[in-house]
PDB file of C-alpha atoms in Angstrom:
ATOM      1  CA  UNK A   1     235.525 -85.820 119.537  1.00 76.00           C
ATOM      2  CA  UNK A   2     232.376 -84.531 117.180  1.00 89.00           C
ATOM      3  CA  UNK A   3     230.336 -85.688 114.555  1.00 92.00           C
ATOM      4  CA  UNK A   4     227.088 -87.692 114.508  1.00 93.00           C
ATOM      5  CA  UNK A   5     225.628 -91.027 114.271  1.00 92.00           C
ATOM      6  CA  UNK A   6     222.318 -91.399 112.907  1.00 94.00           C
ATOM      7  CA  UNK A   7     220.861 -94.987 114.559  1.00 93.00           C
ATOM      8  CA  UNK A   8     217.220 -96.402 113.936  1.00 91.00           C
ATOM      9  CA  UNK A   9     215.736 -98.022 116.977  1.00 86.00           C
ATOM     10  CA  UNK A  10     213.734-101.224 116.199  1.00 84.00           C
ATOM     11  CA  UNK A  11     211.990-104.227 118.227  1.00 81.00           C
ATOM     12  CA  UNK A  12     211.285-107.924 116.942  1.00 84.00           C
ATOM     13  CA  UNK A  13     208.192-108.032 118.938  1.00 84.00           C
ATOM     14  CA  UNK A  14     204.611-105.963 119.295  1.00 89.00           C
ATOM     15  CA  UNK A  15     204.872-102.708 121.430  1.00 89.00           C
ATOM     16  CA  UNK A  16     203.020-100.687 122.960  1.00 94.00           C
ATOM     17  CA  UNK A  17     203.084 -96.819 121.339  1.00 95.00           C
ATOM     18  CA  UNK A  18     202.645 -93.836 123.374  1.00 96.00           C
ATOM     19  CA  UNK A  19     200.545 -91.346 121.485  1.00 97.00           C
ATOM     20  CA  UNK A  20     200.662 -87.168 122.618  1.00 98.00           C
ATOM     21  CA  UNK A  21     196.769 -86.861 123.868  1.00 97.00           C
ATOM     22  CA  UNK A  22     197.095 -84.289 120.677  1.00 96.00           C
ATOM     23  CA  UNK A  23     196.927 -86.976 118.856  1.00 97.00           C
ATOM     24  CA  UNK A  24     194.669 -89.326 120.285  1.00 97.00           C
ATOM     25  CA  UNK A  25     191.519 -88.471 118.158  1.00 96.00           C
ATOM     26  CA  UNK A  26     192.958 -89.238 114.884  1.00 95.00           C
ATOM     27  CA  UNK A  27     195.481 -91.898 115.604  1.00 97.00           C
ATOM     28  CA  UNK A  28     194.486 -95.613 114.004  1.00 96.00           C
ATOM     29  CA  UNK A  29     194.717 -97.729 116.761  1.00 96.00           C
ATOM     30  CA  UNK A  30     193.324-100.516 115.099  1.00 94.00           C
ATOM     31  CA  UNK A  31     197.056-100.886 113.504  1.00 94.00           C
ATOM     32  CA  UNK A  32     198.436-101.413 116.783  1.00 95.00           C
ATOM     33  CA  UNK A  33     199.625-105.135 116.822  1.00 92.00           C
ATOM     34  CA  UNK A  34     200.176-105.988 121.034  1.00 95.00           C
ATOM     35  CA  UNK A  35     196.228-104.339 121.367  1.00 96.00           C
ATOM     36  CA  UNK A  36     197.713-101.891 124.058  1.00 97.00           C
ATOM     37  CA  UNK A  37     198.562 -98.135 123.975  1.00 98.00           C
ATOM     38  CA  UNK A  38     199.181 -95.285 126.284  1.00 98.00           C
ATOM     39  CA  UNK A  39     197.955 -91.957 125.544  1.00 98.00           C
ATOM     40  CA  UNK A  40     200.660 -89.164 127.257  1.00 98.00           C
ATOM     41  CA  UNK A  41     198.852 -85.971 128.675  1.00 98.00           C
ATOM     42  CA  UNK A  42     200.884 -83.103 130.472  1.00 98.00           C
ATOM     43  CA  UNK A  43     200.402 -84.688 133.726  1.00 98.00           C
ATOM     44  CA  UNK A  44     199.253 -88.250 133.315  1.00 98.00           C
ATOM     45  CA  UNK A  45     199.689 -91.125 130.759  1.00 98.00           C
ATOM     46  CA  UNK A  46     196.842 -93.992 130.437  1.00 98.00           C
ATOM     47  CA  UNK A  47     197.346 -97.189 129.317  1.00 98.00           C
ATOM     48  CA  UNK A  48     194.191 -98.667 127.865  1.00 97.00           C
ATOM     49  CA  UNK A  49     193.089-101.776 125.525  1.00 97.00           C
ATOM     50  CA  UNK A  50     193.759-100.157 122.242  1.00 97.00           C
ATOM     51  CA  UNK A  51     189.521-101.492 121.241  1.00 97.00           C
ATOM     52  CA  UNK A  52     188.700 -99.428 124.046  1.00 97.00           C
ATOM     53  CA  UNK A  53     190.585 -96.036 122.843  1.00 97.00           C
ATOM     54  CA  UNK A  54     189.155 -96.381 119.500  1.00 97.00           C
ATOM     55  CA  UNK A  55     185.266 -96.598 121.335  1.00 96.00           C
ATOM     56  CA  UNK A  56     186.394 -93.415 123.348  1.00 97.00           C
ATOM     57  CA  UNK A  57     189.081 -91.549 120.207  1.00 96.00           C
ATOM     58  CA  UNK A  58     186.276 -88.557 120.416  1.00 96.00           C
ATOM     59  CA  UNK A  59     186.595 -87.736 123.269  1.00 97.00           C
ATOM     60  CA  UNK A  60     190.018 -88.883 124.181  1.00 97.00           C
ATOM     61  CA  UNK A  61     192.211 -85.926 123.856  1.00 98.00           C
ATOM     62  CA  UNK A  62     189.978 -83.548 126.071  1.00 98.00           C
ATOM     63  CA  UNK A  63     189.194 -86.202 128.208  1.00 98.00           C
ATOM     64  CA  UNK A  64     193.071 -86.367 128.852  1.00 98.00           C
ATOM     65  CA  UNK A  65     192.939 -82.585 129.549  1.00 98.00           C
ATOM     66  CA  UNK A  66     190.481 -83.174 132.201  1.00 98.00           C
ATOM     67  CA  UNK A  67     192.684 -84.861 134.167  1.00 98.00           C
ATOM     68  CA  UNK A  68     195.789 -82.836 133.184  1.00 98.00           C
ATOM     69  CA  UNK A  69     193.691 -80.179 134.784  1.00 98.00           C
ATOM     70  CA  UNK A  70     192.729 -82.158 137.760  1.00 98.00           C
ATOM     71  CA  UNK A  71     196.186 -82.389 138.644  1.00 98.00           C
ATOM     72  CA  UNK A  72     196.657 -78.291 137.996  1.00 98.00           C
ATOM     73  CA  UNK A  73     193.896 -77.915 140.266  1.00 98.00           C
ATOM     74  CA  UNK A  74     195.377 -80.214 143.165  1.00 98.00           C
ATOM     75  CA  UNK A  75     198.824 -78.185 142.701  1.00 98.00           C
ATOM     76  CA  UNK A  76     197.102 -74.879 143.264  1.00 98.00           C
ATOM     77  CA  UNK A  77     196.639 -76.496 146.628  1.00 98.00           C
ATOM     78  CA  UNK A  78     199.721 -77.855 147.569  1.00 98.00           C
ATOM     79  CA  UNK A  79     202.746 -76.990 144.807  1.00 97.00           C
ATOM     80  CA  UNK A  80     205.333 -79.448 145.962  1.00 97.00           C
ATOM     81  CA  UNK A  81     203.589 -82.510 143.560  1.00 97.00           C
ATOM     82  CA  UNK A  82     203.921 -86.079 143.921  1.00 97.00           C
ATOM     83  CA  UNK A  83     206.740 -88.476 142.305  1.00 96.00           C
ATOM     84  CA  UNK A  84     209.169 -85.638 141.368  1.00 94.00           C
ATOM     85  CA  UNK A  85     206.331 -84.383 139.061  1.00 96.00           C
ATOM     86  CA  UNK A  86     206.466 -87.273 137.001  1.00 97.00           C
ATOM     87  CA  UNK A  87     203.286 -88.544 135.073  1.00 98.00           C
ATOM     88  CA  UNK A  88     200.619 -90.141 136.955  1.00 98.00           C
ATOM     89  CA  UNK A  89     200.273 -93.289 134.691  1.00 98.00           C
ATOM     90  CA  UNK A  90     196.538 -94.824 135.546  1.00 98.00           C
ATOM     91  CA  UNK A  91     195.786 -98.557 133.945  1.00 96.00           C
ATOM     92  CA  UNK A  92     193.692-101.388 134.278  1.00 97.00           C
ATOM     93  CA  UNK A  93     194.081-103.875 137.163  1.00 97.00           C
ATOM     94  CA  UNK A  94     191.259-106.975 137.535  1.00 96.00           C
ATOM     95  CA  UNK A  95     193.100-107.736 140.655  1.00 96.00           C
ATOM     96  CA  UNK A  96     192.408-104.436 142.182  1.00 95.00           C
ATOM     97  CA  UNK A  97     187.952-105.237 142.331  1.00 94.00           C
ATOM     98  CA  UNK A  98     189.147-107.273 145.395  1.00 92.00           C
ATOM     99  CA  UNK A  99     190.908-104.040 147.069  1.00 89.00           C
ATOM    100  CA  UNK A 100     188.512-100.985 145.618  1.00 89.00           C
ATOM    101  CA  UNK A 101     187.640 -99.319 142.473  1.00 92.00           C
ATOM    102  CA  UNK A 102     190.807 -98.093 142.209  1.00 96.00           C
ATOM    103  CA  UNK A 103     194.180 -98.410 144.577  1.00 96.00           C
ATOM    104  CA  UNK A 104     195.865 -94.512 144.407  1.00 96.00           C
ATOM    105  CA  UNK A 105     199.838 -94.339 143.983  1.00 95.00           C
ATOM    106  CA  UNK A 106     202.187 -94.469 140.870  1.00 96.00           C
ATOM    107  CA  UNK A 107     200.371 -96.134 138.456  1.00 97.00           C
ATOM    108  CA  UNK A 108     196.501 -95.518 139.925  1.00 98.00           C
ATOM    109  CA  UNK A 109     195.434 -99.500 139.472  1.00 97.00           C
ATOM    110  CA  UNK A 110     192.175 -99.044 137.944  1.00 97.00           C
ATOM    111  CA  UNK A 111     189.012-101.262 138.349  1.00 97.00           C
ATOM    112  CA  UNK A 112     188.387-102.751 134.353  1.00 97.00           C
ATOM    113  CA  UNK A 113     185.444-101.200 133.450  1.00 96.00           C
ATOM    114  CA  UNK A 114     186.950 -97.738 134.115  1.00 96.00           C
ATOM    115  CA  UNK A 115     187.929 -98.310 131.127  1.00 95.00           C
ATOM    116  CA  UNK A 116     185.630-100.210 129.272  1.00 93.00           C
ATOM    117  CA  UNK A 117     182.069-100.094 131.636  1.00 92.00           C
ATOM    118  CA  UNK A 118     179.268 -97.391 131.258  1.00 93.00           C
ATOM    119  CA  UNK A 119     180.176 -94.158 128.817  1.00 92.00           C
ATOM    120  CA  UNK A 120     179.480 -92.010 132.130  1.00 91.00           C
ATOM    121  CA  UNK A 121     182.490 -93.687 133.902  1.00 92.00           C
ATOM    122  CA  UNK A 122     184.914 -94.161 131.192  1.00 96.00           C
ATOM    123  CA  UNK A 123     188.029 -92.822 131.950  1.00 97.00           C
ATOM    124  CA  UNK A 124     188.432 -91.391 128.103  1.00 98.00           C
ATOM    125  CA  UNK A 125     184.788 -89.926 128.613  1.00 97.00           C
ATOM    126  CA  UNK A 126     185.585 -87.981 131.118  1.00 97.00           C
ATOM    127  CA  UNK A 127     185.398 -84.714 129.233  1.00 97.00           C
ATOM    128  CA  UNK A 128     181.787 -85.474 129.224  1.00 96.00           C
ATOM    129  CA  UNK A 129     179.690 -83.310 132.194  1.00 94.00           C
ATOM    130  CA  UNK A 130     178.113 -86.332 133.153  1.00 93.00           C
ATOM    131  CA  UNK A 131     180.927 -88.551 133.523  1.00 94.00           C
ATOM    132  CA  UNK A 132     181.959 -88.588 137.544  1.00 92.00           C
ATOM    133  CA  UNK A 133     185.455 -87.605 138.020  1.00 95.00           C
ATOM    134  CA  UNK A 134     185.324 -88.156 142.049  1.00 94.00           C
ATOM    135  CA  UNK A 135     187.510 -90.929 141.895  1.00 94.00           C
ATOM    136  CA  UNK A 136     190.069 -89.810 139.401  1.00 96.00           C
ATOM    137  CA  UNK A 137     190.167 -86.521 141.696  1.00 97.00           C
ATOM    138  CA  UNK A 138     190.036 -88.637 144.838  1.00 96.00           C
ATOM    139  CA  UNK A 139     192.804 -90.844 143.961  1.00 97.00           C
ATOM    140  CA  UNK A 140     195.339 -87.674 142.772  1.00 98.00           C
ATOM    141  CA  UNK A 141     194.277 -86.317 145.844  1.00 98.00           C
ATOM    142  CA  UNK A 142     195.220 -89.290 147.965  1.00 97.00           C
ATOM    143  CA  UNK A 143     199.416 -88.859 146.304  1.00 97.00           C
ATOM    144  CA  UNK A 144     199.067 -84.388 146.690  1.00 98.00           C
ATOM    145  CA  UNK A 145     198.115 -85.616 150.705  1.00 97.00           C
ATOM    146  CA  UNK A 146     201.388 -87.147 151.032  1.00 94.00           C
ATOM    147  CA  UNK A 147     203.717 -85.763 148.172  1.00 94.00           C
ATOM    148  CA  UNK A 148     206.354 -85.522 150.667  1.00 92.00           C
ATOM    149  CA  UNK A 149     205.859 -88.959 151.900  1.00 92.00           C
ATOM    150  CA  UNK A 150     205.049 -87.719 155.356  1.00 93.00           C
ATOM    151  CA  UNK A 151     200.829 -88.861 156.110  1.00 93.00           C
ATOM    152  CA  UNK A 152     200.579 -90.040 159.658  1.00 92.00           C
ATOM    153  CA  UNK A 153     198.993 -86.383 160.272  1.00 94.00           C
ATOM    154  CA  UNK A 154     196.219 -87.948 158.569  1.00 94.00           C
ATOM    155  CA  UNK A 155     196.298 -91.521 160.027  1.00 88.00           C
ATOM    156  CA  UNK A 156     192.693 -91.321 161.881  1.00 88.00           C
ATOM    157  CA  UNK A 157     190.969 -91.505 158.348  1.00 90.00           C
ATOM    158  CA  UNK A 158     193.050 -91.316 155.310  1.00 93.00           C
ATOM    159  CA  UNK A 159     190.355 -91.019 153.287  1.00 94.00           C
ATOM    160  CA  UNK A 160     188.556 -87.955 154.334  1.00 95.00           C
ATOM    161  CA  UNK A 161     192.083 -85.757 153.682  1.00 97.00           C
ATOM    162  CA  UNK A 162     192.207 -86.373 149.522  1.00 97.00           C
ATOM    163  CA  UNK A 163     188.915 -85.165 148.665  1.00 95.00           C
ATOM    164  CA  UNK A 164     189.497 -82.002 150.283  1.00 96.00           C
ATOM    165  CA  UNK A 165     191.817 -81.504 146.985  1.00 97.00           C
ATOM    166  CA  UNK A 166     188.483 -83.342 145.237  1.00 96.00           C
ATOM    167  CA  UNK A 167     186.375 -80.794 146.532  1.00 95.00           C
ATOM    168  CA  UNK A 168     188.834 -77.680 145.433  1.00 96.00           C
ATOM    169  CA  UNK A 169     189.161 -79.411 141.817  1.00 96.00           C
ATOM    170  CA  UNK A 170     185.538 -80.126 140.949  1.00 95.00           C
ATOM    171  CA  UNK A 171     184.530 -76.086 141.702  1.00 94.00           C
ATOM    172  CA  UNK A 172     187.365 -75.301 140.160  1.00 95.00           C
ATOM    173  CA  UNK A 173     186.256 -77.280 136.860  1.00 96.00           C
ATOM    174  CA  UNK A 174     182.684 -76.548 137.396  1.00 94.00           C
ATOM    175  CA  UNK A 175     181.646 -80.428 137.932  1.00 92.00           C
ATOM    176  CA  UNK A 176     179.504 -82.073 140.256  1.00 83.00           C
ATOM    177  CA  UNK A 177     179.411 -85.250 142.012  1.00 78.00           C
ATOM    178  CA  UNK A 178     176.072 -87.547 142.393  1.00 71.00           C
ATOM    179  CA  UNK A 179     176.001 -87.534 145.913  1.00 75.00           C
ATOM    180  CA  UNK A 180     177.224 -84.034 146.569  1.00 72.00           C
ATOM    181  CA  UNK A 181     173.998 -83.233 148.833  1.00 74.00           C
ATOM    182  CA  UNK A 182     174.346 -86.054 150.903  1.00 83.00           C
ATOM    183  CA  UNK A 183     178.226 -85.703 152.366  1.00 84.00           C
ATOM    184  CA  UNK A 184     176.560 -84.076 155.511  1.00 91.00           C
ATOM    185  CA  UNK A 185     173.692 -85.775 155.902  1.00 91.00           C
ATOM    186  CA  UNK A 186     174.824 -87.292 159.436  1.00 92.00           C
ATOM    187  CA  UNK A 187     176.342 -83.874 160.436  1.00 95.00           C
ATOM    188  CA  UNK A 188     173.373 -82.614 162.751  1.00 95.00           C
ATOM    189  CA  UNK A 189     172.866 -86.338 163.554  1.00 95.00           C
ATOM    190  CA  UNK A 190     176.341 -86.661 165.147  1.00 96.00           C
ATOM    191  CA  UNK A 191     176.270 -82.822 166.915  1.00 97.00           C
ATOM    192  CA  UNK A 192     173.434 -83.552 168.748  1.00 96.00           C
ATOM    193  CA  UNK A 193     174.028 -86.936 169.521  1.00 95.00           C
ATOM    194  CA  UNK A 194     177.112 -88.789 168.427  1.00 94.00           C
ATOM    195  CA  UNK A 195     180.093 -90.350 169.567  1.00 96.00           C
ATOM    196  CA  UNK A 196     183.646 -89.428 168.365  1.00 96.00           C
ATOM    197  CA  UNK A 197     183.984 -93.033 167.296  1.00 95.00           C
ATOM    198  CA  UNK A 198     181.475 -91.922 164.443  1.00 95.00           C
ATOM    199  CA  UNK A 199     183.340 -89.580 162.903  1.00 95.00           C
ATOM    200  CA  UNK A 200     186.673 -91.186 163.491  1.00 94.00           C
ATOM    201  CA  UNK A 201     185.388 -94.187 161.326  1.00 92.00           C
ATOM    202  CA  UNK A 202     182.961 -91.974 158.940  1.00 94.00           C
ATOM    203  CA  UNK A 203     184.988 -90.601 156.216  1.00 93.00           C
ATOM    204  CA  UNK A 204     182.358 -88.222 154.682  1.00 93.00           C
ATOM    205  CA  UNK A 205     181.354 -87.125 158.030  1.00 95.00           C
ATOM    206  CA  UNK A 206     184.855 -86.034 158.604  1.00 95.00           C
ATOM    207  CA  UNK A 207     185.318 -84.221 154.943  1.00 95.00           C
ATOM    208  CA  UNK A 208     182.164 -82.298 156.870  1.00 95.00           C
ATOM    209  CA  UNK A 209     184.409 -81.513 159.820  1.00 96.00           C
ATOM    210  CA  UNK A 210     187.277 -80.541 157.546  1.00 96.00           C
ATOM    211  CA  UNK A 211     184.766 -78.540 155.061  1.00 95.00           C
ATOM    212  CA  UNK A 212     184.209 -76.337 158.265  1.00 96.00           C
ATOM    213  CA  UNK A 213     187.641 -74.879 158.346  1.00 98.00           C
ATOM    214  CA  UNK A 214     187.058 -74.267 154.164  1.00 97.00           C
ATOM    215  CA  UNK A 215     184.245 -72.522 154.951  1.00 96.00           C
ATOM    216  CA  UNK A 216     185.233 -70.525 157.775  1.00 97.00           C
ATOM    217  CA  UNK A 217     189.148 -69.532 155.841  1.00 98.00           C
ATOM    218  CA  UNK A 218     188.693 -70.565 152.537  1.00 98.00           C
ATOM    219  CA  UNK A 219     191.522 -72.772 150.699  1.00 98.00           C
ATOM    220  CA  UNK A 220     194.440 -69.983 151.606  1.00 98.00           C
ATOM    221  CA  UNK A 221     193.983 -71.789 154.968  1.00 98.00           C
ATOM    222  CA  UNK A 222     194.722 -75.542 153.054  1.00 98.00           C
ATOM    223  CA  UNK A 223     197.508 -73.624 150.865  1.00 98.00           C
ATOM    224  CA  UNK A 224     199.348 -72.441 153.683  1.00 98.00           C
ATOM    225  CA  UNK A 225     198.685 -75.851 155.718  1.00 98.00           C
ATOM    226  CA  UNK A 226     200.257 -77.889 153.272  1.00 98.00           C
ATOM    227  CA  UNK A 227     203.015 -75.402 152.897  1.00 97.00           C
ATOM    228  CA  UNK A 228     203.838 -76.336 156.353  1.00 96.00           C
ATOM    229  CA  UNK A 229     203.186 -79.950 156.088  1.00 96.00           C
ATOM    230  CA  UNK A 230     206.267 -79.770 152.922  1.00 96.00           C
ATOM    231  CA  UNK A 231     208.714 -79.198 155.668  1.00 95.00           C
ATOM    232  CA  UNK A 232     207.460 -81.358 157.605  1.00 95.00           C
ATOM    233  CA  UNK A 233     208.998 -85.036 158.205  1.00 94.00           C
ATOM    234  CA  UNK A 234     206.726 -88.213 159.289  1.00 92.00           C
ATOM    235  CA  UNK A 235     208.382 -88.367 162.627  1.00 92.00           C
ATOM    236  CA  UNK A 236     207.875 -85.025 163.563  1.00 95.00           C
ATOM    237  CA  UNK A 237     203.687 -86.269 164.057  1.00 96.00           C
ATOM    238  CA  UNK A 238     203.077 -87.553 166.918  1.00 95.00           C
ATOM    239  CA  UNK A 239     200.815 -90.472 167.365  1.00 94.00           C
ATOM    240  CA  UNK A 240     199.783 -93.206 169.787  1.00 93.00           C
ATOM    241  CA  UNK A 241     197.485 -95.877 168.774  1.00 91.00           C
ATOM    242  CA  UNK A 242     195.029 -95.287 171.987  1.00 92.00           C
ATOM    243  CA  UNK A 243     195.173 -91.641 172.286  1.00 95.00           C
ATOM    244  CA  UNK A 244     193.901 -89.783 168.989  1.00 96.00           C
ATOM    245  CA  UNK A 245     194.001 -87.056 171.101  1.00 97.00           C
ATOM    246  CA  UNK A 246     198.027 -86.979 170.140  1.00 97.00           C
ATOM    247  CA  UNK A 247     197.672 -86.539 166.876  1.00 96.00           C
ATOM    248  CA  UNK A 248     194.799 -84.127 166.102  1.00 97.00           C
ATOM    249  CA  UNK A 249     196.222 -81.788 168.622  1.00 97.00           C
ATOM    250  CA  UNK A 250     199.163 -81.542 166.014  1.00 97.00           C
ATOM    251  CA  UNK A 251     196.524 -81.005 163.495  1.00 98.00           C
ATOM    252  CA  UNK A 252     194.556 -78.243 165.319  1.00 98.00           C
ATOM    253  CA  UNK A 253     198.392 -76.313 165.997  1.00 98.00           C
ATOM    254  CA  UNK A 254     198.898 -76.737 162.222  1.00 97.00           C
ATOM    255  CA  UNK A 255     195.505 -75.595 161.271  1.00 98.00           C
ATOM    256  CA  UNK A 256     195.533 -72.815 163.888  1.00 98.00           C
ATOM    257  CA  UNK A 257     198.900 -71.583 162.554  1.00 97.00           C
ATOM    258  CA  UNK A 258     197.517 -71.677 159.053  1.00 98.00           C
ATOM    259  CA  UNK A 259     194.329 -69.776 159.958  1.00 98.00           C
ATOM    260  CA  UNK A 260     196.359 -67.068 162.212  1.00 98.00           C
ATOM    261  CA  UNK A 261     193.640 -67.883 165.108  1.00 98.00           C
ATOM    262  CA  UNK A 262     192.821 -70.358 167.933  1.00 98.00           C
ATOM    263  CA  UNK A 263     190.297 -72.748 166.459  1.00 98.00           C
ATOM    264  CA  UNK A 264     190.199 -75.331 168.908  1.00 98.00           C
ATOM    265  CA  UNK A 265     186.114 -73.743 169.425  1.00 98.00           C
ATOM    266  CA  UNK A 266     185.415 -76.199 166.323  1.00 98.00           C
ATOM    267  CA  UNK A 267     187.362 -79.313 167.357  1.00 98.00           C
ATOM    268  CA  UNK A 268     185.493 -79.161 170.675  1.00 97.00           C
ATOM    269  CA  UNK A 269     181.784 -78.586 168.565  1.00 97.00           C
ATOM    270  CA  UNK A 270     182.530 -81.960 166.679  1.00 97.00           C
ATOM    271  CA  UNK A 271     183.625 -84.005 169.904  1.00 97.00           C
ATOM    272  CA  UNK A 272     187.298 -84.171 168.248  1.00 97.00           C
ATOM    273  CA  UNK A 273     189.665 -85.337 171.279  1.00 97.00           C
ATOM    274  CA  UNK A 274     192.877 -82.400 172.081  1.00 97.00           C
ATOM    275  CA  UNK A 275     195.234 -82.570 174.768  1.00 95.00           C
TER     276      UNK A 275
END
């Protein structure tokens, strides 16, 4: 058979358009009947109130580029990305301020006024220096930790593992975070005279312990750790719910194997339990 049929696709009730971030400075979104759109980057697609695009059109379209390059920074880490490399789709959630600011995953459930709060936390701001871009980092970095579904090498604090991507992606884009003198603050604290259950629980203090290992190899070492972690399948961790000891042990082999030395000197410095 050949030939060609020419069809026009319609609806009978208001949609919501999806606008190339290209596009998202000049498009008139006050034509948009539901009040919804989502503006499509490379990597990510947000769905907003269509009022609150128009506030932001500016600075929409390199604001979408910021986190299209978030999410090229995070895959210079660890190449095998999340969800078959399809869009990251982020929107807003009320139900989510119970649970967080936002909830990672496919779509990132965002707290409301991410969207519509102060202009240095808007997510179509965020091409502005002063907007903070932790969470939008921290979040990616939460689905790059686990882009192969196996995370129960992380299970003693899940949040301490994503922002070493953070970390990577905000030198990498030459931004800051508010706070980003005080992630050690309880470092010497705990050396001299804390308990593991501190930085178990703690997860900036443990970012600190993790930042050590950065320092020490540089991100080659988190490159080639995650390279191993890709063929790598969740029951191939081990873990026991009253014996940490279990599971960083894995950790140390994997980061040992990754740094081509024995580095169990550091686990023993910060009071981390091996076998």
């Amino acid at each position: 058979m050949d030939g060609a049929l020419d069809v026009t696709v319609t609806s009978s009730g208001a949609t919501v358009p999806t606008v190339p971030a290209t596009q998202a400075c000049a498009y008139d979104y006050a034509a948009i009947e539901s009040g919804w759109v989502e503006i499509r980057g490379r990597h990510v697609i947000v769905t907003i109130p269509a009022v609150e695009a128009e506030i932001d059109k500016a600075t929409a379209s390199p604001s979408i580029d910021v986190l299209d390059r978030i999410y090229d920074a995070h895959s210079e880490i660890r190449p095998n990305v999340p969800y078959r490399a399809q869009r990251i789709r982020l929107f807003p959630d009320p139900d989510v301020v119970a649970l967080g600011y936002m909830l990672a995953g496919n779509p990132v459930r965002c707290d409301p006024s991410l969207m519509s709060g102060e202009p240095t936390q808007r997510i179509l701001n965020a091409s502005d220096p002063a907007t903070d871009i932790w969470g939008f980092a921290h979040e990616f970095g939460h689905s790059f930790t686990m882009s192969n579904g196996t995370w129960s090498y992380m299970i003693l604090n899940l949040e301490s593992w994503p922002n070493l991507f953070t970390l990577y992606t905000l030198d990498k884009l030459g931004r800051t975070h508010p706070n980003v003198d005080s992630y050690c603050n309880d470092k010497e604290a705990y050396l001299q005279s804390g308990a593991y259950p501190m930085l178990r629980d703690d997860p900036f203090l443990q970012l600190c312990f993790l930042m050590e290992f950065t320092a020490a190899y540089d991100w080659p070492l988190w490159q080639s750790f995650f390279e191993d972690m890709d063929a790598t399948i969740g029951g191939e961790v081990p873990y026991e719910p009253n014996d940490d000891a279990v599971t960083w042990t894995f950790v140390r082999d994997r980061i040992n194997q990754a740094a081509g030395t024995d580095t169990s000197a550091t686990f023993a410095t910060w009071k981390v339990p091996l076998l």
